[in-house]
Amino acid sequence: MGTDPRDELRELVRATRIYLEAQRQLGLECIPAAPVAGPAPAGPPLTLAEVREELGECTRCKLCRGRTQIVFGVGNPRAELVFVGEAPGAEEDAQGEPFVGRAGQLLTRIIQAIGLRREDVYICNIIKCRPPANRNPEADEIAACEPFLLKQLEAIRPKLICTLGGPAAQTLLKTKEPISRLRGRLFEFRGIPLLPTYHPAFLLRNPHEKKTVWQDMQLLQRELTRLTGRA
Ligand code: URA
Ligand code: URA
């Protein structure tokens, strides 16, 4: 405190002049109008295989201690539709593939109900390792894992994303709104339409909500038809 702002400004100008002169002597001809290295990824996105490689035998969060294996994702690397769930359960942890337990079998039937096969779409989770006793993912676990989900989505660049259950929708949409208010409405994630719906595990416990998800899936199917121009 107590520094005259005019002196500070003079010092700033002097330092900038010295800096620019040094840059000029190093060959700099002009100052770029925008930062050269911004937050946007430079160059083409990674492939799914490269994202998997970068993830490695991950120990970025505490879930690594309880997992059998990482459950990265499965399906078509050029899928037009990606489903994003929450986290692997016991079956997924054992097999290394998302959505293969009871909820997964229901998801497979939901996919078939909209005229697709499981292998046409891509399926992954916001969390790649099974939480103990299937508890909800914690904030630090989501923070550690989310960059890899984002890179998976960048690699695939689907035309449409469907999130399953509250945590997936809330993570990608950066909201705390309950899934009951998010579901059935189209949002946008980095330019890609995103439709939240209920989680198939929730449907197993609340079968009367199947008609709600069926409505959501009809909207999903319509959107996909519109976006791909195929019937
Ligand atoms: N529930 C999920 O959210 N993901 C899975 O892979 C399995 C069950
Ligand atoms: N409550 C949940 O926990 N999940 C859903 O998918 C719906 C309601």
PDB file of C-alpha atoms and ligand atoms in Angstrom:
ATOM      1  CA  MET A   1       0.000   0.000   0.000  1.00  0.00           C
ATOM      2  CA  GLY A   2       0.978   3.642  -0.226  1.00  0.00           C
ATOM      3  CA  THR A   3       2.415   3.226  -3.740  1.00  0.00           C
ATOM      4  CA  ASP A   4       1.371   5.965  -6.130  1.00  0.00           C
ATOM      5  CA  PRO A   5      -0.632   4.283  -8.919  1.00  0.00           C
ATOM      6  CA  ARG A   6       1.123   6.532 -11.435  1.00  0.00           C
ATOM      7  CA  ASP A   7       4.495   5.169 -10.321  1.00  0.00           C
ATOM      8  CA  GLU A   8       3.163   1.651 -10.593  1.00  0.00           C
ATOM      9  CA  LEU A   9       1.933   2.341 -14.111  1.00  0.00           C
ATOM     10  CA  ARG A  10       5.286   3.862 -15.100  1.00  0.00           C
ATOM     11  CA  GLU A  11       7.071   0.788 -13.757  1.00  0.00           C
ATOM     12  CA  LEU A  12       4.689  -1.488 -15.653  1.00  0.00           C
ATOM     13  CA  VAL A  13       5.313   0.353 -18.919  1.00  0.00           C
ATOM     14  CA  ARG A  14       9.054   0.270 -18.353  1.00  0.00           C
ATOM     15  CA  ALA A  15       9.053  -3.483 -17.628  1.00  0.00           C
ATOM     16  CA  THR A  16       6.806  -4.196 -20.611  1.00  0.00           C
ATOM     17  CA  ARG A  17       9.101  -2.217 -22.910  1.00  0.00           C
ATOM     18  CA  ILE A  18      12.136  -4.186 -21.723  1.00  0.00           C
ATOM     19  CA  TYR A  19      10.239  -7.436 -22.144  1.00  0.00           C
ATOM     20  CA  LEU A  20       9.056  -6.595 -25.663  1.00  0.00           C
ATOM     21  CA  GLU A  21      12.518  -5.439 -26.724  1.00  0.00           C
ATOM     22  CA  ALA A  22      13.950  -8.739 -25.490  1.00  0.00           C
ATOM     23  CA  GLN A  23      11.225 -10.644 -27.400  1.00  0.00           C
ATOM     24  CA  ARG A  24      11.952  -8.599 -30.552  1.00  0.00           C
ATOM     25  CA  GLN A  25      15.616  -9.485 -30.336  1.00  0.00           C
ATOM     26  CA  LEU A  26      14.563 -13.120 -30.096  1.00  0.00           C
ATOM     27  CA  GLY A  27      12.686 -12.727 -33.371  1.00  0.00           C
ATOM     28  CA  LEU A  28       9.093 -11.962 -32.288  1.00  0.00           C
ATOM     29  CA  GLU A  29       7.482  -9.798 -34.976  1.00  0.00           C
ATOM     30  CA  CYS A  30       4.042  -9.268 -33.518  1.00  0.00           C
ATOM     31  CA  ILE A  31       1.882 -10.069 -30.518  1.00  0.00           C
ATOM     32  CA  PRO A  32      -0.873 -12.619 -31.185  1.00  0.00           C
ATOM     33  CA  ALA A  33      -4.337 -11.155 -30.510  1.00  0.00           C
ATOM     34  CA  ALA A  34      -5.439 -14.267 -28.605  1.00  0.00           C
ATOM     35  CA  PRO A  35      -3.423 -16.591 -26.403  1.00  0.00           C
ATOM     36  CA  VAL A  36      -1.752 -19.222 -28.565  1.00  0.00           C
ATOM     37  CA  ALA A  37      -2.329 -21.992 -26.050  1.00  0.00           C
ATOM     38  CA  GLY A  38      -5.894 -21.536 -24.777  1.00  0.00           C
ATOM     39  CA  PRO A  39      -7.974 -24.045 -22.871  1.00  0.00           C
ATOM     40  CA  ALA A  40      -9.277 -25.569 -26.107  1.00  0.00           C
ATOM     41  CA  PRO A  41      -7.352 -28.722 -26.947  1.00  0.00           C
ATOM     42  CA  ALA A  42      -4.728 -28.095 -29.624  1.00  0.00           C
ATOM     43  CA  GLY A  43      -4.743 -30.489 -32.529  1.00  0.00           C
ATOM     44  CA  PRO A  44      -7.119 -33.356 -33.182  1.00  0.00           C
ATOM     45  CA  PRO A  45      -8.813 -35.126 -30.257  1.00  0.00           C
ATOM     46  CA  LEU A  46      -7.275 -38.323 -28.951  1.00  0.00           C
ATOM     47  CA  THR A  47      -8.627 -41.642 -30.145  1.00  0.00           C
ATOM     48  CA  LEU A  48     -10.447 -43.853 -27.641  1.00  0.00           C
ATOM     49  CA  ALA A  49      -7.399 -46.117 -27.511  1.00  0.00           C
ATOM     50  CA  GLU A  50      -5.191 -43.134 -26.706  1.00  0.00           C
ATOM     51  CA  VAL A  51      -7.580 -41.984 -23.965  1.00  0.00           C
ATOM     52  CA  ARG A  52      -7.496 -45.504 -22.496  1.00  0.00           C
ATOM     53  CA  GLU A  53      -3.706 -45.447 -22.653  1.00  0.00           C
ATOM     54  CA  GLU A  54      -3.554 -42.086 -20.897  1.00  0.00           C
ATOM     55  CA  LEU A  55      -5.833 -43.436 -18.146  1.00  0.00           C
ATOM     56  CA  GLY A  56      -3.394 -46.322 -17.613  1.00  0.00           C
ATOM     57  CA  GLU A  57      -3.590 -48.347 -14.412  1.00  0.00           C
ATOM     58  CA  CYS A  58      -5.153 -45.295 -12.811  1.00  0.00           C
ATOM     59  CA  THR A  59      -4.510 -44.432  -9.168  1.00  0.00           C
ATOM     60  CA  ARG A  60      -5.840 -40.850  -9.353  1.00  0.00           C
ATOM     61  CA  CYS A  61      -8.541 -41.499  -6.735  1.00  0.00           C
ATOM     62  CA  LYS A  62      -9.197 -43.821  -3.810  1.00  0.00           C
ATOM     63  CA  LEU A  63     -11.501 -46.134  -5.783  1.00  0.00           C
ATOM     64  CA  CYS A  64      -8.413 -47.777  -7.300  1.00  0.00           C
ATOM     65  CA  ARG A  65      -7.904 -49.644  -4.021  1.00  0.00           C
ATOM     66  CA  GLY A  66     -11.218 -51.494  -4.117  1.00  0.00           C
ATOM     67  CA  ARG A  67     -11.604 -52.245  -7.804  1.00  0.00           C
ATOM     68  CA  THR A  68     -10.946 -55.495  -9.621  1.00  0.00           C
ATOM     69  CA  GLN A  69     -10.431 -53.659 -12.891  1.00  0.00           C
ATOM     70  CA  ILE A  70     -11.112 -50.380 -14.656  1.00  0.00           C
ATOM     71  CA  VAL A  71     -14.395 -50.334 -16.608  1.00  0.00           C
ATOM     72  CA  PHE A  72     -13.580 -47.946 -19.430  1.00  0.00           C
ATOM     73  CA  GLY A  73     -16.465 -48.231 -21.886  1.00  0.00           C
ATOM     74  CA  VAL A  74     -17.765 -50.457 -24.645  1.00  0.00           C
ATOM     75  CA  GLY A  75     -19.281 -50.186 -28.097  1.00  0.00           C
ATOM     76  CA  ASN A  76     -18.897 -48.427 -31.398  1.00  0.00           C
ATOM     77  CA  PRO A  77     -16.041 -45.873 -31.418  1.00  0.00           C
ATOM     78  CA  ARG A  78     -17.991 -43.940 -34.071  1.00  0.00           C
ATOM     79  CA  ALA A  79     -21.348 -44.208 -32.324  1.00  0.00           C
ATOM     80  CA  GLU A  80     -23.947 -41.537 -33.035  1.00  0.00           C
ATOM     81  CA  LEU A  81     -25.487 -42.176 -29.622  1.00  0.00           C
ATOM     82  CA  VAL A  82     -23.603 -42.487 -26.330  1.00  0.00           C
ATOM     83  CA  PHE A  83     -25.131 -43.610 -23.029  1.00  0.00           C
ATOM     84  CA  VAL A  84     -23.442 -42.333 -19.880  1.00  0.00           C
ATOM     85  CA  GLY A  85     -24.209 -44.101 -16.613  1.00  0.00           C
ATOM     86  CA  GLU A  86     -22.938 -43.657 -13.102  1.00  0.00           C
ATOM     87  CA  ALA A  87     -20.333 -46.197 -12.024  1.00  0.00           C
ATOM     88  CA  PRO A  88     -19.588 -49.905 -12.383  1.00  0.00           C
ATOM     89  CA  GLY A  89     -21.337 -52.333 -10.050  1.00  0.00           C
ATOM     90  CA  ALA A  90     -20.190 -55.794  -8.967  1.00  0.00           C
ATOM     91  CA  GLU A  91     -20.809 -57.513 -12.325  1.00  0.00           C
ATOM     92  CA  GLU A  92     -19.163 -54.717 -14.281  1.00  0.00           C
ATOM     93  CA  ASP A  93     -16.164 -54.734 -11.933  1.00  0.00           C
ATOM     94  CA  ALA A  94     -15.814 -58.494 -12.450  1.00  0.00           C
ATOM     95  CA  GLN A  95     -16.240 -58.460 -16.238  1.00  0.00           C
ATOM     96  CA  GLY A  96     -14.603 -55.128 -17.107  1.00  0.00           C
ATOM     97  CA  GLU A  97     -17.612 -54.055 -19.187  1.00  0.00           C
ATOM     98  CA  PRO A  98     -20.237 -51.417 -18.290  1.00  0.00           C
ATOM     99  CA  PHE A  99     -23.904 -52.303 -17.887  1.00  0.00           C
ATOM    100  CA  VAL A 100     -23.717 -56.096 -17.907  1.00  0.00           C
ATOM    101  CA  GLY A 101     -25.612 -56.769 -14.644  1.00  0.00           C
ATOM    102  CA  ARG A 102     -29.385 -56.622 -14.162  1.00  0.00           C
ATOM    103  CA  ALA A 103     -29.601 -52.902 -14.877  1.00  0.00           C
ATOM    104  CA  GLY A 104     -27.379 -53.441 -17.893  1.00  0.00           C
ATOM    105  CA  GLN A 105     -29.662 -56.101 -19.317  1.00  0.00           C
ATOM    106  CA  LEU A 106     -32.533 -53.667 -18.998  1.00  0.00           C
ATOM    107  CA  LEU A 107     -30.445 -51.001 -20.776  1.00  0.00           C
ATOM    108  CA  THR A 108     -29.758 -53.480 -23.589  1.00  0.00           C
ATOM    109  CA  ARG A 109     -33.519 -53.988 -23.991  1.00  0.00           C
ATOM    110  CA  ILE A 110     -34.105 -50.226 -23.943  1.00  0.00           C
ATOM    111  CA  ILE A 111     -31.511 -49.825 -26.727  1.00  0.00           C
ATOM    112  CA  GLN A 112     -33.241 -52.534 -28.751  1.00  0.00           C
ATOM    113  CA  ALA A 113     -36.587 -50.856 -28.179  1.00  0.00           C
ATOM    114  CA  ILE A 114     -35.347 -47.799 -30.084  1.00  0.00           C
ATOM    115  CA  GLY A 115     -34.273 -49.970 -32.985  1.00  0.00           C
ATOM    116  CA  LEU A 116     -30.565 -50.192 -32.228  1.00  0.00           C
ATOM    117  CA  ARG A 117     -28.202 -52.903 -31.079  1.00  0.00           C
ATOM    118  CA  ARG A 118     -25.915 -52.614 -28.083  1.00  0.00           C
ATOM    119  CA  GLU A 119     -22.892 -52.687 -30.388  1.00  0.00           C
ATOM    120  CA  ASP A 120     -24.210 -49.726 -32.430  1.00  0.00           C
ATOM    121  CA  VAL A 121     -23.959 -47.312 -29.506  1.00  0.00           C
ATOM    122  CA  TYR A 122     -21.210 -46.530 -27.015  1.00  0.00           C
ATOM    123  CA  ILE A 123     -21.747 -47.105 -23.301  1.00  0.00           C
ATOM    124  CA  CYS A 124     -19.651 -45.725 -20.470  1.00  0.00           C
ATOM    125  CA  ASN A 125     -19.889 -44.219 -16.995  1.00  0.00           C
ATOM    126  CA  ILE A 126     -18.787 -41.010 -15.304  1.00  0.00           C
ATOM    127  CA  ILE A 127     -16.729 -43.156 -12.909  1.00  0.00           C
ATOM    128  CA  LYS A 128     -14.525 -45.971 -14.199  1.00  0.00           C
ATOM    129  CA  CYS A 129     -14.050 -47.904 -10.952  1.00  0.00           C
ATOM    130  CA  ARG A 130     -16.596 -49.557  -8.684  1.00  0.00           C
ATOM    131  CA  PRO A 131     -17.388 -47.608  -5.498  1.00  0.00           C
ATOM    132  CA  PRO A 132     -17.485 -49.758  -2.326  1.00  0.00           C
ATOM    133  CA  ALA A 133     -20.939 -51.310  -1.798  1.00  0.00           C
ATOM    134  CA  ASN A 134     -22.149 -49.365  -4.884  1.00  0.00           C
ATOM    135  CA  ARG A 135     -22.367 -46.096  -2.965  1.00  0.00           C
ATOM    136  CA  ASN A 136     -22.768 -42.904  -4.984  1.00  0.00           C
ATOM    137  CA  PRO A 137     -19.596 -41.468  -6.502  1.00  0.00           C
ATOM    138  CA  GLU A 138     -18.032 -38.724  -4.366  1.00  0.00           C
ATOM    139  CA  ALA A 139     -17.041 -35.293  -5.651  1.00  0.00           C
ATOM    140  CA  ASP A 140     -13.292 -35.975  -5.614  1.00  0.00           C
ATOM    141  CA  GLU A 141     -13.821 -39.238  -7.519  1.00  0.00           C
ATOM    142  CA  ILE A 142     -15.908 -37.488 -10.172  1.00  0.00           C
ATOM    143  CA  ALA A 143     -13.316 -34.714 -10.428  1.00  0.00           C
ATOM    144  CA  ALA A 144     -10.528 -37.251 -10.984  1.00  0.00           C
ATOM    145  CA  CYS A 145     -12.445 -39.281 -13.561  1.00  0.00           C
ATOM    146  CA  GLU A 146     -14.436 -36.680 -15.479  1.00  0.00           C
ATOM    147  CA  PRO A 147     -11.565 -35.535 -17.741  1.00  0.00           C
ATOM    148  CA  PHE A 148     -11.447 -39.032 -19.198  1.00  0.00           C
ATOM    149  CA  LEU A 149     -15.183 -39.079 -19.865  1.00  0.00           C
ATOM    150  CA  LEU A 150     -14.817 -35.720 -21.619  1.00  0.00           C
ATOM    151  CA  LYS A 151     -11.979 -37.087 -23.757  1.00  0.00           C
ATOM    152  CA  GLN A 152     -14.042 -40.168 -24.598  1.00  0.00           C
ATOM    153  CA  LEU A 153     -16.872 -37.927 -25.766  1.00  0.00           C
ATOM    154  CA  GLU A 154     -14.419 -35.778 -27.760  1.00  0.00           C
ATOM    155  CA  ALA A 155     -13.009 -38.908 -29.400  1.00  0.00           C
ATOM    156  CA  ILE A 156     -16.441 -40.227 -30.393  1.00  0.00           C
ATOM    157  CA  ARG A 157     -18.166 -36.885 -31.108  1.00  0.00           C
ATOM    158  CA  PRO A 158     -21.633 -38.491 -31.021  1.00  0.00           C
ATOM    159  CA  LYS A 159     -24.690 -36.738 -32.401  1.00  0.00           C
ATOM    160  CA  LEU A 160     -26.611 -37.364 -29.185  1.00  0.00           C
ATOM    161  CA  ILE A 161     -25.859 -38.188 -25.547  1.00  0.00           C
ATOM    162  CA  CYS A 162     -28.268 -39.912 -23.161  1.00  0.00           C
ATOM    163  CA  THR A 163     -27.387 -39.762 -19.480  1.00  0.00           C
ATOM    164  CA  LEU A 164     -28.770 -42.375 -17.104  1.00  0.00           C
ATOM    165  CA  GLY A 165     -29.715 -41.283 -13.590  1.00  0.00           C
ATOM    166  CA  GLY A 166     -28.983 -38.179 -11.551  1.00  0.00           C
ATOM    167  CA  PRO A 167     -25.194 -38.159 -11.160  1.00  0.00           C
ATOM    168  CA  ALA A 168     -24.429 -38.492 -14.900  1.00  0.00           C
ATOM    169  CA  ALA A 169     -26.808 -35.673 -15.862  1.00  0.00           C
ATOM    170  CA  GLN A 170     -25.696 -33.443 -12.996  1.00  0.00           C
ATOM    171  CA  THR A 171     -22.016 -34.003 -13.772  1.00  0.00           C
ATOM    172  CA  LEU A 172     -22.221 -33.211 -17.482  1.00  0.00           C
ATOM    173  CA  LEU A 173     -24.715 -30.368 -17.127  1.00  0.00           C
ATOM    174  CA  LYS A 174     -23.035 -28.885 -14.036  1.00  0.00           C
ATOM    175  CA  THR A 175     -26.313 -28.621 -12.172  1.00  0.00           C
ATOM    176  CA  LYS A 176     -27.745 -29.820  -8.868  1.00  0.00           C
ATOM    177  CA  GLU A 177     -31.275 -30.055 -10.229  1.00  0.00           C
ATOM    178  CA  PRO A 178     -32.872 -33.418  -9.394  1.00  0.00           C
ATOM    179  CA  ILE A 179     -33.155 -35.994 -12.164  1.00  0.00           C
ATOM    180  CA  SER A 180     -36.938 -35.880 -11.827  1.00  0.00           C
ATOM    181  CA  ARG A 181     -36.769 -32.315 -13.193  1.00  0.00           C
ATOM    182  CA  LEU A 182     -33.992 -32.919 -15.726  1.00  0.00           C
ATOM    183  CA  ARG A 183     -35.318 -36.053 -17.422  1.00  0.00           C
ATOM    184  CA  GLY A 184     -37.195 -35.823 -20.675  1.00  0.00           C
ATOM    185  CA  ARG A 185     -35.744 -32.398 -21.542  1.00  0.00           C
ATOM    186  CA  LEU A 186     -33.138 -31.811 -24.221  1.00  0.00           C
ATOM    187  CA  PHE A 187     -30.009 -29.983 -23.086  1.00  0.00           C
ATOM    188  CA  GLU A 188     -26.746 -29.288 -24.812  1.00  0.00           C
ATOM    189  CA  PHE A 189     -23.317 -30.491 -23.858  1.00  0.00           C
ATOM    190  CA  ARG A 190     -20.498 -28.762 -25.788  1.00  0.00           C
ATOM    191  CA  GLY A 191     -22.709 -28.459 -28.841  1.00  0.00           C
ATOM    192  CA  ILE A 192     -24.092 -31.998 -28.582  1.00  0.00           C
ATOM    193  CA  PRO A 193     -27.768 -32.506 -27.665  1.00  0.00           C
ATOM    194  CA  LEU A 194     -28.063 -34.331 -24.331  1.00  0.00           C
ATOM    195  CA  LEU A 195     -31.154 -36.045 -22.974  1.00  0.00           C
ATOM    196  CA  PRO A 196     -31.245 -37.132 -19.318  1.00  0.00           C
ATOM    197  CA  THR A 197     -33.436 -40.043 -18.340  1.00  0.00           C
ATOM    198  CA  TYR A 198     -33.821 -42.269 -15.294  1.00  0.00           C
ATOM    199  CA  HIS A 199     -31.284 -44.951 -14.487  1.00  0.00           C
ATOM    200  CA  PRO A 200     -32.278 -48.531 -15.395  1.00  0.00           C
ATOM    201  CA  ALA A 201     -31.442 -49.612 -11.814  1.00  0.00           C
ATOM    202  CA  PHE A 202     -34.080 -47.100 -10.644  1.00  0.00           C
ATOM    203  CA  LEU A 203     -36.540 -48.676 -13.075  1.00  0.00           C
ATOM    204  CA  LEU A 204     -35.894 -52.107 -11.606  1.00  0.00           C
ATOM    205  CA  ARG A 205     -36.961 -50.740  -8.224  1.00  0.00           C
ATOM    206  CA  ASN A 206     -39.782 -48.580  -9.641  1.00  0.00           C
ATOM    207  CA  PRO A 207     -41.219 -50.465 -12.624  1.00  0.00           C
ATOM    208  CA  HIS A 208     -44.173 -48.050 -12.884  1.00  0.00           C
ATOM    209  CA  GLU A 209     -41.661 -45.430 -14.139  1.00  0.00           C
ATOM    210  CA  LYS A 210     -40.908 -47.513 -17.229  1.00  0.00           C
ATOM    211  CA  LYS A 211     -43.565 -45.598 -19.161  1.00  0.00           C
ATOM    212  CA  THR A 212     -41.773 -42.353 -18.323  1.00  0.00           C
ATOM    213  CA  VAL A 213     -38.498 -43.690 -19.697  1.00  0.00           C
ATOM    214  CA  TRP A 214     -40.339 -45.035 -22.716  1.00  0.00           C
ATOM    215  CA  GLN A 215     -41.533 -41.471 -23.416  1.00  0.00           C
ATOM    216  CA  ASP A 216     -37.944 -40.251 -23.067  1.00  0.00           C
ATOM    217  CA  MET A 217     -36.734 -42.966 -25.445  1.00  0.00           C
ATOM    218  CA  GLN A 218     -39.298 -41.972 -28.047  1.00  0.00           C
ATOM    219  CA  LEU A 219     -37.952 -38.431 -27.855  1.00  0.00           C
ATOM    220  CA  LEU A 220     -34.409 -39.830 -28.114  1.00  0.00           C
ATOM    221  CA  GLN A 221     -35.344 -41.836 -31.196  1.00  0.00           C
ATOM    222  CA  ARG A 222     -37.005 -38.811 -32.840  1.00  0.00           C
ATOM    223  CA  GLU A 223     -33.967 -36.648 -32.155  1.00  0.00           C
ATOM    224  CA  LEU A 224     -31.607 -39.271 -33.529  1.00  0.00           C
ATOM    225  CA  THR A 225     -33.682 -39.581 -36.694  1.00  0.00           C
ATOM    226  CA  ARG A 226     -33.694 -35.810 -37.082  1.00  0.00           C
ATOM    227  CA  LEU A 227     -29.946 -35.444 -36.434  1.00  0.00           C
ATOM    228  CA  THR A 228     -28.823 -38.297 -38.661  1.00  0.00           C
ATOM    229  CA  GLY A 229     -31.399 -37.721 -41.391  1.00  0.00           C
ATOM    230  CA  ARG A 230     -32.164 -41.434 -41.332  1.00  0.00           C
ATOM    231  CA  ALA A 231     -35.472 -43.067 -40.458  1.00  0.00           C
TER     232      ALA A 231
HETATM  233  N1  URA B   1     -24.868 -48.885 -13.262  1.00  0.00           N
HETATM  234  C1  URA B   1     -24.155 -47.929 -13.870  1.00  0.00           C
HETATM  235  O1  URA B   1     -24.375 -46.750 -13.705  1.00  0.00           O
HETATM  236  N2  URA B   1     -23.184 -48.317 -14.683  1.00  0.00           N
HETATM  237  C2  URA B   1     -22.890 -49.584 -14.920  1.00  0.00           C
HETATM  238  O2  URA B   1     -21.978 -49.838 -15.676  1.00  0.00           O
HETATM  239  C3  URA B   1     -23.663 -50.560 -14.265  1.00  0.00           C
HETATM  240  C4  URA B   1     -24.649 -50.184 -13.451  1.00  0.00           C
HETATM  241  N1  URA B   2     -33.665 -41.482  -8.535  1.00  0.00           N
HETATM  242  C1  URA B   2     -32.455 -41.992  -8.770  1.00  0.00           C
HETATM  243  O1  URA B   2     -31.633 -42.163  -7.891  1.00  0.00           O
HETATM  244  N2  URA B   2     -32.127 -42.344 -10.025  1.00  0.00           N
HETATM  245  C2  URA B   2     -32.983 -42.193 -11.044  1.00  0.00           C
HETATM  246  O2  URA B   2     -32.628 -42.531 -12.161  1.00  0.00           O
HETATM  247  C3  URA B   2     -34.236 -41.651 -10.769  1.00  0.00           C
HETATM  248  C4  URA B   2     -34.546 -41.283  -9.515  1.00  0.00           C
END
